[in-house]
PDB file of C-alpha atoms and ligand atoms in Angstrom:
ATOM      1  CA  UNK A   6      50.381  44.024 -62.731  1.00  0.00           C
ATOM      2  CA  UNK A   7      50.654  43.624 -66.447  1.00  0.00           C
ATOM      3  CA  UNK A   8      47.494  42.622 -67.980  1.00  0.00           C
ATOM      4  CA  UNK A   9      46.796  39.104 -68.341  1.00  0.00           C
ATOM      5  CA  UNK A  10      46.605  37.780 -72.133  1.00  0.00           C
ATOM      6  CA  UNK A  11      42.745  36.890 -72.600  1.00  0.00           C
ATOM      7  CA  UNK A  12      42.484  33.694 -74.680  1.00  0.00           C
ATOM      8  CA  UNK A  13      38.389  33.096 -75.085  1.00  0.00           C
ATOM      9  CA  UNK A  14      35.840  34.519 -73.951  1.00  0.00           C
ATOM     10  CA  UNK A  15      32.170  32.469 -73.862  1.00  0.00           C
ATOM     11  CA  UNK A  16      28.879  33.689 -72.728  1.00  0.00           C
ATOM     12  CA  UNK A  17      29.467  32.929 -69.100  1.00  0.00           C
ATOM     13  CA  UNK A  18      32.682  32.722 -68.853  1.00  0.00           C
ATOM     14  CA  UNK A  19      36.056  33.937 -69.870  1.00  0.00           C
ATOM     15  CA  UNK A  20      39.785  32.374 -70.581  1.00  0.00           C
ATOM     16  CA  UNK A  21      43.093  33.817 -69.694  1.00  0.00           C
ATOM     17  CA  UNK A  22      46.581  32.628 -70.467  1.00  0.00           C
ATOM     18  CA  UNK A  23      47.905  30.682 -67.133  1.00  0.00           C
ATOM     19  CA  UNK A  24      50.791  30.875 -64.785  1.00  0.00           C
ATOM     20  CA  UNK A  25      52.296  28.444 -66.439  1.00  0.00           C
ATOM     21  CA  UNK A  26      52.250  26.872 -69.716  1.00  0.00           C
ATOM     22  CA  UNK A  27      49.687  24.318 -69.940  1.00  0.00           C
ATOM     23  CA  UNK A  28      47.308  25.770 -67.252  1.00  0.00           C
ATOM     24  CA  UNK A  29      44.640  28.508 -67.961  1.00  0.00           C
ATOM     25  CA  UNK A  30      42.646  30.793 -65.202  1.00  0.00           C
ATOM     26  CA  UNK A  31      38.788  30.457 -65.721  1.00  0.00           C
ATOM     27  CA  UNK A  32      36.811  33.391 -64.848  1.00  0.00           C
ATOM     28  CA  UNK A  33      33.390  33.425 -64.108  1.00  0.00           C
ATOM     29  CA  UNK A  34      30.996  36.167 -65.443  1.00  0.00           C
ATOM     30  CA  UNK A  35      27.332  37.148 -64.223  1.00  0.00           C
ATOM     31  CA  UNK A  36      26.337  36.764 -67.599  1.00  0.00           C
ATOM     32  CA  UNK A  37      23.485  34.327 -68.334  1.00  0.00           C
ATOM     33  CA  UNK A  38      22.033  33.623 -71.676  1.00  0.00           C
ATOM     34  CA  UNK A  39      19.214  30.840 -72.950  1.00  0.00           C
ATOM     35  CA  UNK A  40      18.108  30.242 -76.321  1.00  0.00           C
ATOM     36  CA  UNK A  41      21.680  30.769 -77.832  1.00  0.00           C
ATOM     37  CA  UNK A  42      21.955  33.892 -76.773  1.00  0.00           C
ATOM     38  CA  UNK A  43      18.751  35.451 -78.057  1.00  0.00           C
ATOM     39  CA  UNK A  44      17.783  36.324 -73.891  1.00  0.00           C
ATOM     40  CA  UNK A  45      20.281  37.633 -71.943  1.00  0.00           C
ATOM     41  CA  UNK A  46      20.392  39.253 -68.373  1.00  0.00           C
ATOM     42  CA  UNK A  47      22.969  38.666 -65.322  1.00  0.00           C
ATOM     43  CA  UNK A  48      22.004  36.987 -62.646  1.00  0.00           C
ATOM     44  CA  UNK A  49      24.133  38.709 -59.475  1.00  0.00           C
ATOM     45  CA  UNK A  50      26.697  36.638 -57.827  1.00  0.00           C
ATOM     46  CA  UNK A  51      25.893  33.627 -60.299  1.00  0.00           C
ATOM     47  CA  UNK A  52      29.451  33.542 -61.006  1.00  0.00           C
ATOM     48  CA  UNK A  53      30.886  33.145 -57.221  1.00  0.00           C
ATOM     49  CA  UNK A  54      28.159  30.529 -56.924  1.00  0.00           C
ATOM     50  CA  UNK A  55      29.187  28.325 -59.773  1.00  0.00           C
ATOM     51  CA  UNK A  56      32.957  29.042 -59.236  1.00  0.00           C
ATOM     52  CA  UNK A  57      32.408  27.570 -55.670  1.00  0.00           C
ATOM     53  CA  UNK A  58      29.883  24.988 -57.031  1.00  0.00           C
ATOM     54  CA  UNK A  59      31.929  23.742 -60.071  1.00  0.00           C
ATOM     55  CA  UNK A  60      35.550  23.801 -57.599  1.00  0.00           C
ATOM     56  CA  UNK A  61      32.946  21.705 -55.072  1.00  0.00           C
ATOM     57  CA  UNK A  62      31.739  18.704 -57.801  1.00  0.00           C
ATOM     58  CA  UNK A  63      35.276  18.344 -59.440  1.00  0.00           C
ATOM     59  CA  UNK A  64      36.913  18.390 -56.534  1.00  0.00           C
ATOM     60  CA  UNK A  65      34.137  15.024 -55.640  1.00  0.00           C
ATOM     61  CA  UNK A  66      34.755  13.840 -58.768  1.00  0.00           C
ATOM     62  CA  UNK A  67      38.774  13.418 -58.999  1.00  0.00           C
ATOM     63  CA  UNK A  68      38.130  11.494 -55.759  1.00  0.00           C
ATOM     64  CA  UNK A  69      35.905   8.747 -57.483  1.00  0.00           C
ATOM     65  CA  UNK A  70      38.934   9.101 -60.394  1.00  0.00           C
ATOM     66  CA  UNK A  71      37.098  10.830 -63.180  1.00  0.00           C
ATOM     67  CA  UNK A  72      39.801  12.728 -64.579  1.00  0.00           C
ATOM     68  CA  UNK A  73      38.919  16.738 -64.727  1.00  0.00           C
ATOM     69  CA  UNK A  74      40.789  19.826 -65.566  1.00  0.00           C
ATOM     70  CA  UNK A  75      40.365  21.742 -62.745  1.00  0.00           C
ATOM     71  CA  UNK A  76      43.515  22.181 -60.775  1.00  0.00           C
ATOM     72  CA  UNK A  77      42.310  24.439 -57.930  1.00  0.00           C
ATOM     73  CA  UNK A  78      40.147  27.762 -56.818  1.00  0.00           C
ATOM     74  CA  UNK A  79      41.815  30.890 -56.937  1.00  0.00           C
ATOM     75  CA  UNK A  80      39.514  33.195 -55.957  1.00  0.00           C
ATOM     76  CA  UNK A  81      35.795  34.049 -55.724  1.00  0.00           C
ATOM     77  CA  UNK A  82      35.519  33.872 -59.247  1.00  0.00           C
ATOM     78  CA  UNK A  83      38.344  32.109 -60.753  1.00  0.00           C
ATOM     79  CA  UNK A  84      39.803  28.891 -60.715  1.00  0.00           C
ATOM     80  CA  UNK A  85      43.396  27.601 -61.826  1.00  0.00           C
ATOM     81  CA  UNK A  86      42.755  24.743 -65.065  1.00  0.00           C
ATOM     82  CA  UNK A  87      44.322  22.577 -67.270  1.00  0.00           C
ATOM     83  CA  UNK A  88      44.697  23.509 -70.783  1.00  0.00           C
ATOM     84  CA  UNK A  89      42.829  21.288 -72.841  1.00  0.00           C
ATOM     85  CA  UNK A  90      41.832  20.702 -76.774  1.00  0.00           C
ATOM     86  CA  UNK A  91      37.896  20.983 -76.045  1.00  0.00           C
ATOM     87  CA  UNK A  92      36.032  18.431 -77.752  1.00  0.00           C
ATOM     88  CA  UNK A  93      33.040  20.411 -79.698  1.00  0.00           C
ATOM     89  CA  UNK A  94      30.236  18.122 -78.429  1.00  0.00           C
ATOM     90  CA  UNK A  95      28.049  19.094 -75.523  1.00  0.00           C
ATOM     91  CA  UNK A  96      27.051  15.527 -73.905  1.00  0.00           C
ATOM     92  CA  UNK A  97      23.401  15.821 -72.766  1.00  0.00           C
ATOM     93  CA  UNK A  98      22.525  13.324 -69.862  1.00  0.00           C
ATOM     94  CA  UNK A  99      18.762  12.769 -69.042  1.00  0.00           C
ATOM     95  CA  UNK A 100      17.157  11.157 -66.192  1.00  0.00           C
ATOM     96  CA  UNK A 101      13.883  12.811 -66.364  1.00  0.00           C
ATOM     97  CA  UNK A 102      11.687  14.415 -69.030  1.00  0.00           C
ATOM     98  CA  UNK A 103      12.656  18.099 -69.384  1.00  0.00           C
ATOM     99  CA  UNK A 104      13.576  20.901 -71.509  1.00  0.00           C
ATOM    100  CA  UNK A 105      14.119  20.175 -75.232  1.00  0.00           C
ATOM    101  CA  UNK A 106      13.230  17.177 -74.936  1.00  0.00           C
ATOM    102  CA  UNK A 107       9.571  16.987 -73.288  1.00  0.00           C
ATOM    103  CA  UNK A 108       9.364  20.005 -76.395  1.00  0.00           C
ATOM    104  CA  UNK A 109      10.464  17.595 -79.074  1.00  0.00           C
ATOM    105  CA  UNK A 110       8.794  14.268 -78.227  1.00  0.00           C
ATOM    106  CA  UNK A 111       5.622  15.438 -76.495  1.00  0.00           C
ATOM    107  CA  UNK A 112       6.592  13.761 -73.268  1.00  0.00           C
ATOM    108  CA  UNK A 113       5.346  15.368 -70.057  1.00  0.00           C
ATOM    109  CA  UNK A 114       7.988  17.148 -68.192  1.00  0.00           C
ATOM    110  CA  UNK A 115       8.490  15.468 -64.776  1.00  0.00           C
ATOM    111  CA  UNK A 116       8.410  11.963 -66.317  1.00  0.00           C
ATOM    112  CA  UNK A 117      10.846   9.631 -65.095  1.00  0.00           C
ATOM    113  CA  UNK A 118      12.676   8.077 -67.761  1.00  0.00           C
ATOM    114  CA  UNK A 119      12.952   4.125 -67.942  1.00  0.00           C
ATOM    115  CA  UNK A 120      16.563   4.224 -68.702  1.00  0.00           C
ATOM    116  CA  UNK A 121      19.294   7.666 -68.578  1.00  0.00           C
ATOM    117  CA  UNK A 122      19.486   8.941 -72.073  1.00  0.00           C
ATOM    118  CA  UNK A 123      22.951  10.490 -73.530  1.00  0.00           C
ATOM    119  CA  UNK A 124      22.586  12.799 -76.237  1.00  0.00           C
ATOM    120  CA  UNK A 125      25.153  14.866 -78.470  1.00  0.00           C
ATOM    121  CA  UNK A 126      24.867  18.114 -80.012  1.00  0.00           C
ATOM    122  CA  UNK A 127      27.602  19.446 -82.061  1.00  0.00           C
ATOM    123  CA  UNK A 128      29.095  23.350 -80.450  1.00  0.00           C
ATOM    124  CA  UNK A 129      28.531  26.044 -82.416  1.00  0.00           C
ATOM    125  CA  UNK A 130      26.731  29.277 -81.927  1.00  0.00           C
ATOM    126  CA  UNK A 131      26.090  29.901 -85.386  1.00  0.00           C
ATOM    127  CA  UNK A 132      24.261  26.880 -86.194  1.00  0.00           C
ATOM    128  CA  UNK A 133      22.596  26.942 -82.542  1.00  0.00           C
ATOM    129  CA  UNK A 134      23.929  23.718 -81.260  1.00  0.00           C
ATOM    130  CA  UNK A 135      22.359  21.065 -83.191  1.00  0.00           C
ATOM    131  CA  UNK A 136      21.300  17.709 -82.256  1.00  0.00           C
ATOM    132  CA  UNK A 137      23.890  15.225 -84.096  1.00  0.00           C
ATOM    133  CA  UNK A 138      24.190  11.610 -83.639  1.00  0.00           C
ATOM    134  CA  UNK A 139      27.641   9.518 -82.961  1.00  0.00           C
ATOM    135  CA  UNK A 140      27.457   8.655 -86.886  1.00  0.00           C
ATOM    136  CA  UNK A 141      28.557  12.612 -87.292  1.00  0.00           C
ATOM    137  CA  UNK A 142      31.062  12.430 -85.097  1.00  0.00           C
ATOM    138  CA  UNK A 143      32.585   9.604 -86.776  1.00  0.00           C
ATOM    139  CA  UNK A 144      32.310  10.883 -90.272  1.00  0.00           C
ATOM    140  CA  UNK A 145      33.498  14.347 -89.361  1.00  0.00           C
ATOM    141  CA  UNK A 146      36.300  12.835 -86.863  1.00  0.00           C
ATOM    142  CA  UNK A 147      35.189  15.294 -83.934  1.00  0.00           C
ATOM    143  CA  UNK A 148      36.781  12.782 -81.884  1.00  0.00           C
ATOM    144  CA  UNK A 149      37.605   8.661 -81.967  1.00  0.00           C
ATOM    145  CA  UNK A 150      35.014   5.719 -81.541  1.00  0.00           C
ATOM    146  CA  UNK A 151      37.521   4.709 -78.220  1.00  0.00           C
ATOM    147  CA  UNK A 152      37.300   8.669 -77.310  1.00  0.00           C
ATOM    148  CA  UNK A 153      33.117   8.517 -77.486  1.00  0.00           C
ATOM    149  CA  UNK A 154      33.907   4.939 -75.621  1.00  0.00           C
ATOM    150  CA  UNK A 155      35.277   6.923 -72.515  1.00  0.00           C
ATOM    151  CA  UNK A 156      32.894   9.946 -72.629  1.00  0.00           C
ATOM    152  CA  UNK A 157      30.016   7.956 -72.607  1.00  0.00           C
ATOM    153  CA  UNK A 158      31.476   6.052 -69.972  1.00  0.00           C
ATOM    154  CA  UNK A 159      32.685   9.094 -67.773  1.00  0.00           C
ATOM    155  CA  UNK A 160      28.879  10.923 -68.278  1.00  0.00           C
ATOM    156  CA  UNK A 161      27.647   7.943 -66.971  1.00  0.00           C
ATOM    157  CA  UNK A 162      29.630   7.664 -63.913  1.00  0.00           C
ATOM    158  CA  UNK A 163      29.292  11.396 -63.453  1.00  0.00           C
ATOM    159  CA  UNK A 164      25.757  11.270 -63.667  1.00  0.00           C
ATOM    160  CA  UNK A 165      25.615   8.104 -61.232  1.00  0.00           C
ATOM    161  CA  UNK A 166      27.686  10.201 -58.664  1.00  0.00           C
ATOM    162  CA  UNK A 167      25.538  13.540 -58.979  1.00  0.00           C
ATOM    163  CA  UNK A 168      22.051  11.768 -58.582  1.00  0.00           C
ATOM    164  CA  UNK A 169      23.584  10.534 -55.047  1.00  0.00           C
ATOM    165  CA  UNK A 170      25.184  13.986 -54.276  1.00  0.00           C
ATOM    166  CA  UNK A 171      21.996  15.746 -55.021  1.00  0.00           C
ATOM    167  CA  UNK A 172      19.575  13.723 -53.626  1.00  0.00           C
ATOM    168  CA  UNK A 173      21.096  13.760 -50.365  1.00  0.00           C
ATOM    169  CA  UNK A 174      20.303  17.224 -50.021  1.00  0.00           C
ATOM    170  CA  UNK A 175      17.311  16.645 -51.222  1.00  0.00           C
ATOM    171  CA  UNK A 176      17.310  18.024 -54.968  1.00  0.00           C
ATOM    172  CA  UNK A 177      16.503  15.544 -57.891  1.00  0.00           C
ATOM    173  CA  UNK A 178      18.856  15.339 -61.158  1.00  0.00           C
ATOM    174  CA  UNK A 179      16.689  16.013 -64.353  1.00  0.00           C
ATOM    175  CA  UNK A 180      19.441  16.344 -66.395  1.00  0.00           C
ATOM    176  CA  UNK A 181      22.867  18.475 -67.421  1.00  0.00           C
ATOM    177  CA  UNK A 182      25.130  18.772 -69.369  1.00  0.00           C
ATOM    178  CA  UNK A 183      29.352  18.217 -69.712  1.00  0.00           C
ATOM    179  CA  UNK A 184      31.911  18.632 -72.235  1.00  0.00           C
ATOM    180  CA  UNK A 185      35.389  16.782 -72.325  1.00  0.00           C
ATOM    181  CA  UNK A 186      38.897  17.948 -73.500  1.00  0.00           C
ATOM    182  CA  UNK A 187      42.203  16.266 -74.806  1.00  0.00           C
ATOM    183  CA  UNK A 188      45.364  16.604 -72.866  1.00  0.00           C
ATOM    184  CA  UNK A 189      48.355  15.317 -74.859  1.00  0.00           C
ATOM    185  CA  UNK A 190      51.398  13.331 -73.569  1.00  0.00           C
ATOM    186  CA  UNK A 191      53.791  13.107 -76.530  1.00  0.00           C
ATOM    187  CA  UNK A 192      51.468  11.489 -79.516  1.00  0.00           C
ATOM    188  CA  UNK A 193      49.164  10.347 -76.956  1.00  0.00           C
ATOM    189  CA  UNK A 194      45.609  12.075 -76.141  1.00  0.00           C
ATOM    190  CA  UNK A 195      43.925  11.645 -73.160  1.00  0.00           C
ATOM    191  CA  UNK A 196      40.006  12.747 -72.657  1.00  0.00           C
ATOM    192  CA  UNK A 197      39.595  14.596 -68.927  1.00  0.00           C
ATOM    193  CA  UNK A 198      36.196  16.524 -68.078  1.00  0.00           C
ATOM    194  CA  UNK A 199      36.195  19.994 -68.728  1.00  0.00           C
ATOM    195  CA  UNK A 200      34.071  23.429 -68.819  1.00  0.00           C
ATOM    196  CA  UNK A 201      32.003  23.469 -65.367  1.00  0.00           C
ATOM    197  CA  UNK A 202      29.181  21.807 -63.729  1.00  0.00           C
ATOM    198  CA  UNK A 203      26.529  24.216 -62.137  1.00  0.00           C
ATOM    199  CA  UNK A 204      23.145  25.197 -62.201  1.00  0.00           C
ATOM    200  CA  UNK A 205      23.934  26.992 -65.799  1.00  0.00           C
ATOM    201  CA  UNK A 206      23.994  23.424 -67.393  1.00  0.00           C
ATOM    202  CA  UNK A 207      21.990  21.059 -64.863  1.00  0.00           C
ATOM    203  CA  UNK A 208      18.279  20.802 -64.187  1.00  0.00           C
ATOM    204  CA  UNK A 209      18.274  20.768 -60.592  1.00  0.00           C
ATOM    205  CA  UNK A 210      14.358  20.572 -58.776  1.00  0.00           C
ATOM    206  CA  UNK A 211      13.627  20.470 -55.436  1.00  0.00           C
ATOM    207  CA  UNK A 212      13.108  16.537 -54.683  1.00  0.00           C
ATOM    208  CA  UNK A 213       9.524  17.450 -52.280  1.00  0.00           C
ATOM    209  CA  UNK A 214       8.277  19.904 -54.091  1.00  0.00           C
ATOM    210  CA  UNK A 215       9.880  19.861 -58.008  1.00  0.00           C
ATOM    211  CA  UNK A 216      11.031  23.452 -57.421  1.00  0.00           C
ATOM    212  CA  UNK A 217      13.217  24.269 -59.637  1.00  0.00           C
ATOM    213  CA  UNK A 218      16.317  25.681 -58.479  1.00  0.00           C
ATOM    214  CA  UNK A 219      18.899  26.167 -62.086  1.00  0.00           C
ATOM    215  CA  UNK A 220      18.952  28.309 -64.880  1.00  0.00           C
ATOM    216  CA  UNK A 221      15.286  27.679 -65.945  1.00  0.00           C
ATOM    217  CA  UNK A 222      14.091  30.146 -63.344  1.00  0.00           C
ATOM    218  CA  UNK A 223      15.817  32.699 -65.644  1.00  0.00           C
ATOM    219  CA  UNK A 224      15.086  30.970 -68.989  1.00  0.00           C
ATOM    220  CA  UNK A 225      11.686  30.772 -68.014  1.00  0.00           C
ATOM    221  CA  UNK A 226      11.139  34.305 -66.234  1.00  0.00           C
ATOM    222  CA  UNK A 227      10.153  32.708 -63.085  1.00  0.00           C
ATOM    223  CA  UNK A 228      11.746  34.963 -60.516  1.00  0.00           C
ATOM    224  CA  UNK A 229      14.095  33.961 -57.391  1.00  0.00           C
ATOM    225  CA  UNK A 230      17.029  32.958 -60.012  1.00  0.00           C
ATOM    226  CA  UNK A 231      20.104  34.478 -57.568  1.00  0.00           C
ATOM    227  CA  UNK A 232      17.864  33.056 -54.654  1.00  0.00           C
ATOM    228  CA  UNK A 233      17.518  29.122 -56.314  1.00  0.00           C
ATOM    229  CA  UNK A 234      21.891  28.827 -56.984  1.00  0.00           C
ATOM    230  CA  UNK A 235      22.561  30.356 -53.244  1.00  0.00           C
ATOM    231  CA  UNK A 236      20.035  27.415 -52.164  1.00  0.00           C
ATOM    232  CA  UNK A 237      22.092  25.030 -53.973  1.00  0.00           C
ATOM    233  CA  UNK A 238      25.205  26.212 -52.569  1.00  0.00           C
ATOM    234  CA  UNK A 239      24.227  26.462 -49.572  1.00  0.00           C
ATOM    235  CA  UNK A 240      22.462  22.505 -49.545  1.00  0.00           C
ATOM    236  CA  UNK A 241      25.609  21.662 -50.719  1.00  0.00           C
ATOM    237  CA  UNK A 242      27.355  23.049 -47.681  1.00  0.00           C
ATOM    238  CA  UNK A 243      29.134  25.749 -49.541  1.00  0.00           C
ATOM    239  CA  UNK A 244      27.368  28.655 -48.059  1.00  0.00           C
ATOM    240  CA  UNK A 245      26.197  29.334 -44.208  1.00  0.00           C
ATOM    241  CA  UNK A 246      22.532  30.032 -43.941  1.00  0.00           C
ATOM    242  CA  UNK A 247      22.991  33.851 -43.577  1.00  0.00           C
ATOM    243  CA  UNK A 248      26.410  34.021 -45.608  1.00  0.00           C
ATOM    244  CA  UNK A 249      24.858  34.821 -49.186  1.00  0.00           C
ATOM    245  CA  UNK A 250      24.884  38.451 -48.619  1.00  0.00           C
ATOM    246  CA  UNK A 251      28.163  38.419 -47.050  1.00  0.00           C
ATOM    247  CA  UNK A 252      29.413  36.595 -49.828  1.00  0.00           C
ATOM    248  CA  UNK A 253      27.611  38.565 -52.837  1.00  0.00           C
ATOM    249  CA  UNK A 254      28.955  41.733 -50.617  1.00  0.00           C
ATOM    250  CA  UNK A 255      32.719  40.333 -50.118  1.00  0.00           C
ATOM    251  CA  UNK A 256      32.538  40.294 -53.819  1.00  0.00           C
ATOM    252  CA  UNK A 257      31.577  43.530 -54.435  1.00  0.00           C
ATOM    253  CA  UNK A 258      34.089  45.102 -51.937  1.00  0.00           C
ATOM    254  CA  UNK A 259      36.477  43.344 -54.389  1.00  0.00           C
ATOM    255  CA  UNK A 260      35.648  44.707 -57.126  1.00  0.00           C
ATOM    256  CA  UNK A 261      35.042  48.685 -55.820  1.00  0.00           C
ATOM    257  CA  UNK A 262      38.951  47.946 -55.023  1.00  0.00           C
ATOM    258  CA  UNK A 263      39.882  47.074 -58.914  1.00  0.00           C
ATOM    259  CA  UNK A 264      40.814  43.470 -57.566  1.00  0.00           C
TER     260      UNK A 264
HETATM  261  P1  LIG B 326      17.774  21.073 -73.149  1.00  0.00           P
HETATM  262  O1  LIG B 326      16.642  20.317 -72.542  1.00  0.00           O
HETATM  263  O2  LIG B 326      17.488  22.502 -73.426  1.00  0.00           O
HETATM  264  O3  LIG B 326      18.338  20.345 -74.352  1.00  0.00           O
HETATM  265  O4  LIG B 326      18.955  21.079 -72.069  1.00  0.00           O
HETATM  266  C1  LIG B 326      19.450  19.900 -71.473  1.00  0.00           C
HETATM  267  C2  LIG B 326      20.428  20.235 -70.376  1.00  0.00           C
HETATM  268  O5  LIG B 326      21.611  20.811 -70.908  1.00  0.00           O
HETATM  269  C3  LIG B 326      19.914  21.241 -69.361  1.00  0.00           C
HETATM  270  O6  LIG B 326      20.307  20.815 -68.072  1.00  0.00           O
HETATM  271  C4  LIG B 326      20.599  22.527 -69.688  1.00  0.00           C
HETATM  272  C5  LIG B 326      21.851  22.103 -70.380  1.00  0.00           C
HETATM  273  N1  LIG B 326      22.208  22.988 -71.468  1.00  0.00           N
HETATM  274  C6  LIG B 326      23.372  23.707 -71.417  1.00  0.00           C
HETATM  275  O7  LIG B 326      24.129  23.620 -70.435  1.00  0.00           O
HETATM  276  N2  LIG B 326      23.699  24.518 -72.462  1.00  0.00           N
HETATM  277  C7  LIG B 326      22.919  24.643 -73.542  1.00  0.00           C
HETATM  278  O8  LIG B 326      23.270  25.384 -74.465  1.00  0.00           O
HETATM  279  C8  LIG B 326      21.703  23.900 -73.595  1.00  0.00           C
HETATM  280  C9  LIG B 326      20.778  24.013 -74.773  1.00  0.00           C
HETATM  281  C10 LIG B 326      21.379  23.087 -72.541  1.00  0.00           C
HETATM  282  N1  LIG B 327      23.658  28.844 -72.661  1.00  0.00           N
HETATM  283  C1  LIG B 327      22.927  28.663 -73.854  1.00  0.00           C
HETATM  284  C2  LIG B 327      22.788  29.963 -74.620  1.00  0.00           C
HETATM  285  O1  LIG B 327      22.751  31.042 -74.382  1.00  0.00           O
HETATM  286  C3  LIG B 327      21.574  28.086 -73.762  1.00  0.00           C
HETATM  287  C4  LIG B 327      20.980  27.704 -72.480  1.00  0.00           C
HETATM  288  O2  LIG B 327      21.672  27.446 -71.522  1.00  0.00           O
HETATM  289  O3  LIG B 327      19.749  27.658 -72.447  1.00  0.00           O
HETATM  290  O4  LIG B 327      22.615  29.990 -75.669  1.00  0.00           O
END
């Protein structure tokens, strides 16, 4: 088969040129990073998981009518997507204290937040993903007021839809991340969801016992990283109890064959 034409590829995953024109294949790698790339390690299977995991939420997602790119899975660890123009602003949504911004306020980690904060920082490696404010968007034109309008609106449905998901399998919702992308029809954009949602880019603790099962366990060094996403898979229904090895192994085999 002739070699497929790679378009981008990130830290934890990479782009290649789709079947047809307007559609790309998204692969996912082991790869993790944290701290913009300053640690990095794999974390085994981590892409199957989040292939399955992402595939799972959009999937939920279209059904409540948030608009997303992904079209469908392809195999264990790539899925079939829209093309889109991605919007450079990761949109940070925070129900509880955590992460950067228990570090940056002083507030305890854990602490439930009176309201859901959304948060922008501007994508780019180079400059480590800095905090901006929807002032910089507007007077760099990263996207329109009535584009900010519906991705404000579409994190917060999102956000509404995971805390229920989650907490019915017992997990709390600290916080995560999305990005959005423009799809064109003529002279017409259109903002749809984008990139992936998996334990990479959510805070995701156990709702008894504040375990946390996401990429902190790596960030952090706290051991059981594969372990905490195959728990989340498999909460989420996406895994039988003694399938993780079977999985991890089916994906393997695949690869010893050059699939
Ligand atoms: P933070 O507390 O480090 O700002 O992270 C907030 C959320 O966003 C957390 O769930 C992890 C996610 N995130 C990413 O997906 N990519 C990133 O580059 C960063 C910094 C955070
Ligand atoms: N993925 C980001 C990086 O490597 C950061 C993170 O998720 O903590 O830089």
């Amino acid at each position: 088969m002739a070699r497929r034409r790679q378009i981008y590829e990130g830290k934890a995953k990479i782009l290649y040129e789709g079947p047809e024109p307007g559609t790309l294949i998204q692969y996912f790698k082991d790869d993790a990073t944290a701290f913009n790339a300053q640690k990095r390690g794999t974390i085994s299977g981590k892409g199957v998981l989040n292939n399955r995991i992402s595939e799972h939420i959009f999937t939920a997602l279209q059904t409540i009518g948030v608009p997303t790119h992904f079209i469908r899975r392809l195999n264990m660890r790539e899925q079939l997507i829209r093309q889109v123009e991605i919007i450079p602003i990761e949109i940070v949504i925070r129900n509880v204290a955590a992460g950067s911004l228990s570090k940056r306020l002083g507030i305890e980690e854990g602490t439930q937040l009176p309201r859901t904060i959304i948060e922008y920082y501007y994508k780019d490696d180079a400059l480590g993903d800095p905090m901006i404010a929807d002032e910089h968007i507007a007077c760099f034109g990263w996207a329109s007021q009535d584009e900010m309008n519906d991705i404000a609106d579409m994190a917060i449905r999102v956000n509404d839809f995971l805390c229920g998901m989650f907490a019915a399998i017992g997990i709390r919702l600290i916080d995560f991340k999305l990005e959005f992308g423009r799809v064109w029809d003529g002279d017409y954009a259109r903002v749809i969801l984008a990139d992936e949602i998996s334990p990479d880019g959510c805070r995701l603790w156990d709702l008894k016992t504040n375990k946390k099962l996401d990429k902190d366990r790596f960030r952090q060094d706290l051991g059981e990283v594969e372990e905490a996403y195959q728990e989340v898979a498999r909460r989420l229904g996406l895994l039988q109890p003694d399938d993780e090895s079977a999985v991890l192994d089916l994906d393997s085999h695949r690869k010893k064959r050059g699939k």
